[in-house]
Amino acid sequence: MKRRIRKIVNFFAFNLLFFALYLNFIHKDRANSDIAPAVVSTPAANAAAYTGTVLVQNPEKYLSKQEEATKEHQQ
């Protein structure tokens, strides 16, 4: 009787293992299907994606915060 129960438990454990592997490696999520595939590298693709700086409306606000932070670190 113990041998039969052990075989049944092993069967379910083995199937559970393969189901987990299937979900991890084979099954494709529908939520991720709209993600674009990887693009082959070209010389144009190696260029920087960010080419410039963005102007800030009120730079004084950010500069004063930066100055305060450097003063705190110096003390």
Coordinates of N, CA, C and O in Angstrom, one line a residue:
M1 N 0.8 -1.2 0.0 CA 0.0 0.0 0.0 C 0.9 1.3 0.0 O 0.6 2.2 -0.7
K2 N 1.9 1.3 0.8 CA 2.8 2.4 0.9 C 3.5 2.6 -0.5 O 3.7 3.8 -0.9
R3 N 3.8 1.5 -1.1 CA 4.5 1.6 -2.4 C 3.5 2.3 -3.5 O 4.0 3.1 -4.3
R4 N 2.3 1.9 -3.4 CA 1.3 2.5 -4.4 C 1.1 4.0 -4.1 O 1.1 4.8 -5.1
I5 N 1.0 4.4 -2.9 CA 0.9 5.8 -2.5 C 2.2 6.6 -2.9 O 2.1 7.7 -3.5
R6 N 3.3 6.0 -2.7 CA 4.6 6.6 -3.1 C 4.6 6.8 -4.6 O 5.1 7.9 -5.1
K7 N 4.2 5.9 -5.4 CA 4.2 6.0 -6.9 C 3.2 7.1 -7.3 O 3.6 7.9 -8.2
I8 N 2.1 7.2 -6.7 CA 1.1 8.3 -7.0 C 1.7 9.6 -6.7 O 1.6 10.6 -7.5
V9 N 2.3 9.8 -5.5 CA 2.8 11.1 -5.1 C 4.0 11.4 -6.0 O 4.1 12.6 -6.4
N10 N 4.8 10.5 -6.4 CA 5.9 10.8 -7.3 C 5.4 11.2 -8.6 O 6.0 12.1 -9.3
F11 N 4.3 10.6 -9.1 CA 3.8 10.9 -10.4 C 3.3 12.4 -10.4 O 3.6 13.1 -11.3
F12 N 2.6 12.8 -9.3 CA 2.1 14.1 -9.3 C 3.2 15.1 -9.1 O 3.2 16.2 -9.7
A13 N 4.2 14.8 -8.3 CA 5.4 15.7 -8.2 C 6.1 15.9 -9.5 O 6.5 17.0 -9.8
F14 N 6.3 14.8 -10.2 CA 7.0 14.9 -11.5 C 6.2 15.7 -12.5 O 6.7 16.6 -13.2
N15 N 4.8 15.5 -12.5 CA 4.0 16.3 -13.4 C 4.0 17.8 -13.0 O 4.0 18.7 -13.8
L16 N 4.0 18.1 -11.7 CA 4.1 19.4 -11.2 C 5.4 20.1 -11.6 O 5.4 21.3 -12.0
L17 N 6.5 19.4 -11.5 CA 7.8 19.9 -11.9 C 7.7 20.3 -13.4 O 8.2 21.4 -13.8
F18 N 7.2 19.4 -14.3 CA 7.2 19.8 -15.7 C 6.2 20.9 -16.0 O 6.5 21.7 -16.9
F19 N 5.2 21.0 -15.3 CA 4.2 22.1 -15.5 C 4.9 23.4 -15.1 O 4.7 24.4 -15.8
A20 N 5.6 23.4 -14.0 CA 6.4 24.6 -13.6 C 7.4 25.0 -14.7 O 7.6 26.2 -15.0
L21 N 8.1 24.0 -15.2 CA 9.1 24.3 -16.3 C 8.4 24.8 -17.6 O 8.9 25.7 -18.2
Y22 N 7.2 24.3 -17.9 CA 6.5 24.7 -19.0 C 6.1 26.2 -18.8 O 6.2 27.0 -19.7
L23 N 5.6 26.5 -17.6 CA 5.2 27.9 -17.4 C 6.4 28.9 -17.4 O 6.2 30.0 -17.9
N24 N 7.5 28.4 -17.0 CA 8.7 29.3 -17.0 C 9.3 29.5 -18.3 O 9.7 30.6 -18.6
F25 N 9.4 28.5 -19.1 CA 10.2 28.6 -20.3 C 9.5 28.5 -21.6 O 9.9 29.0 -22.6
I26 N 8.3 27.9 -21.7 CA 7.6 27.7 -22.9 C 6.4 28.6 -23.1 O 6.2 29.2 -24.1
H27 N 5.6 28.7 -22.1 CA 4.4 29.4 -22.2 C 4.6 30.9 -22.3 O 5.4 31.5 -21.6
K28 N 4.0 31.6 -23.2 CA 4.2 33.0 -23.4 C 3.0 33.7 -22.8 O 1.8 33.4 -23.1
D29 N 3.2 34.7 -22.0 CA 2.2 35.5 -21.4 C 1.6 36.4 -22.5 O 2.3 37.0 -23.3
R30 N 0.3 36.6 -22.4 CA -0.4 37.5 -23.3 C 0.0 39.0 -23.0 O 0.0 39.8 -23.9
A31 N 0.3 39.3 -21.8 CA 0.6 40.6 -21.4 C 2.0 41.0 -22.0 O 2.2 42.2 -22.3
N32 N 2.9 40.1 -22.2 CA 4.2 40.4 -22.7 C 4.2 40.2 -24.2 O 5.3 40.4 -24.8
S33 N 3.2 39.8 -24.9 CA 3.2 39.6 -26.3 C 3.3 40.9 -27.1 O 3.7 40.9 -28.2
D34 N 2.9 42.0 -26.5 CA 3.0 43.3 -27.2 C 4.4 44.0 -27.1 O 4.6 45.0 -27.6
I35 N 5.3 43.3 -26.4 CA 6.7 43.9 -26.2 C 7.4 43.6 -27.5 O 7.4 42.5 -28.1
A36 N 8.1 44.6 -28.0 CA 8.8 44.4 -29.3 C 10.0 43.5 -29.1 O 10.6 43.5 -28.1
P37 N 10.3 42.7 -30.1 CA 11.4 41.8 -30.1 C 12.7 42.6 -30.1 O 12.7 43.8 -30.5
A38 N 13.8 42.0 -29.8 CA 15.1 42.6 -29.8 C 15.5 43.0 -31.2 O 15.2 42.3 -32.1
V39 N 16.2 44.1 -31.3 CA 16.6 44.6 -32.6 C 18.0 44.3 -32.9 O 18.9 44.4 -32.0
V40 N 18.4 43.9 -34.1 CA 19.7 43.6 -34.4 C 20.5 44.9 -34.4 O 20.1 45.9 -34.9
S41 N 21.7 44.8 -33.8 CA 22.5 46.0 -33.7 C 23.0 46.5 -35.0 O 23.6 45.8 -35.8
T42 N 22.9 47.8 -35.3 CA 23.4 48.5 -36.4 C 24.2 49.7 -36.0 O 24.1 50.1 -34.8
P43 N 25.0 50.3 -36.8 CA 25.8 51.4 -36.4 C 24.9 52.6 -35.9 O 25.3 53.3 -35.0
A44 N 23.8 52.8 -36.6 CA 22.9 53.8 -36.1 C 22.3 53.5 -34.7 O 22.0 54.4 -34.0
A45 N 22.1 52.2 -34.5 CA 21.5 51.9 -33.2 C 22.5 52.0 -32.0 O 22.2 52.1 -30.9
N46 N 23.8 52.1 -32.4 CA 24.9 52.3 -31.3 C 25.0 53.7 -30.9 O 25.7 54.0 -29.9
A47 N 24.3 54.6 -31.6 CA 24.4 56.1 -31.2 C 23.6 56.3 -29.9 O 22.7 55.5 -29.5
A48 N 24.0 57.3 -29.2 CA 23.3 57.6 -27.9 C 21.9 57.9 -28.1 O 21.5 58.6 -29.1
A49 N 21.0 57.4 -27.2 CA 19.6 57.6 -27.3 C 19.2 59.0 -26.8 O 18.2 59.5 -27.3
Y50 N 20.0 59.5 -26.0 CA 19.8 60.8 -25.4 C 20.8 61.8 -25.9 O 22.0 61.7 -25.6
T51 N 20.4 62.8 -26.7 CA 21.4 63.6 -27.4 C 21.6 65.0 -26.9 O 22.5 65.7 -27.3
G52 N 20.7 65.4 -26.0 CA 20.8 66.8 -25.5 C 20.4 67.0 -24.1 O 20.0 66.1 -23.4
T53 N 20.4 68.3 -23.7 CA 19.9 68.6 -22.4 C 18.6 69.2 -22.4 O 18.2 69.8 -23.4
V54 N 17.9 69.1 -21.4 CA 16.5 69.7 -21.3 C 16.6 71.0 -20.4 O 17.1 70.9 -19.3
L55 N 16.1 72.1 -20.9 CA 16.1 73.3 -20.2 C 15.0 73.2 -19.1 O 13.9 72.7 -19.3
V56 N 15.4 73.8 -17.9 CA 14.5 73.8 -16.8 C 13.8 75.2 -16.7 O 14.5 76.2 -16.9
Q57 N 12.5 75.2 -16.3 CA 11.8 76.5 -16.2 C 12.4 77.4 -15.1 O 12.7 78.6 -15.3
N58 N 12.7 76.8 -13.9 CA 13.2 77.6 -12.8 C 14.5 77.0 -12.3 O 14.5 76.2 -11.3
P59 N 15.6 77.2 -12.9 CA 16.9 76.6 -12.4 C 17.3 77.0 -11.0 O 18.0 76.3 -10.4
E60 N 16.9 78.2 -10.6 CA 17.3 78.7 -9.3 C 16.9 77.7 -8.2 O 17.6 77.5 -7.2
K61 N 15.7 77.2 -8.3 CA 15.1 76.3 -7.3 C 16.0 75.0 -7.2 O 16.3 74.6 -6.1
Y62 N 16.4 74.5 -8.3 CA 17.3 73.3 -8.2 C 18.7 73.6 -7.8 O 19.3 72.8 -7.1
L63 N 19.2 74.7 -8.2 CA 20.6 75.1 -7.8 C 20.7 75.3 -6.3 O 21.6 75.0 -5.7
S64 N 19.6 76.0 -5.7 CA 19.7 76.2 -4.3 C 19.6 74.9 -3.5 O 20.3 74.8 -2.5
K65 N 18.8 74.0 -4.0 CA 18.8 72.7 -3.3 C 20.2 72.0 -3.3 O 20.6 71.4 -2.4
Q66 N 20.8 72.1 -4.5 CA 22.1 71.5 -4.7 C 23.2 72.1 -3.8 O 24.0 71.5 -3.2
E67 N 23.1 73.4 -3.7 CA 24.1 74.2 -2.8 C 23.9 73.8 -1.4 O 24.8 73.6 -0.6
E68 N 22.6 73.7 -0.9 CA 22.3 73.3 0.5 C 22.8 71.9 0.8 O 23.4 71.7 1.8
A69 N 22.7 71.0 -0.2 CA 23.1 69.7 0.0 C 24.7 69.6 0.1 O 25.2 68.9 1.0
T70 N 25.4 70.4 -0.7 CA 26.8 70.4 -0.6 C 27.3 71.0 0.7 O 28.3 70.6 1.2
K71 N 26.6 72.0 1.2 CA 27.0 72.6 2.4 C 26.8 71.7 3.6 O 27.6 71.6 4.5
E72 N 25.8 70.9 3.6 CA 25.5 69.9 4.6 C 26.6 68.8 4.6 O 27.0 68.4 5.7
H73 N 27.1 68.4 3.5 CA 28.1 67.4 3.4 C 29.4 67.9 3.8 O 30.3 67.1 4.3
Q74 N 29.7 69.2 3.6 CA 31.0 69.8 4.0 C 31.1 69.9 5.5 O 32.1 70.0 6.1
Q75 N 30.0 70.1 6.2 CA 30.0 70.3 7.7 C 30.2 69.1 8.4 O 30.5 68.1 8.4

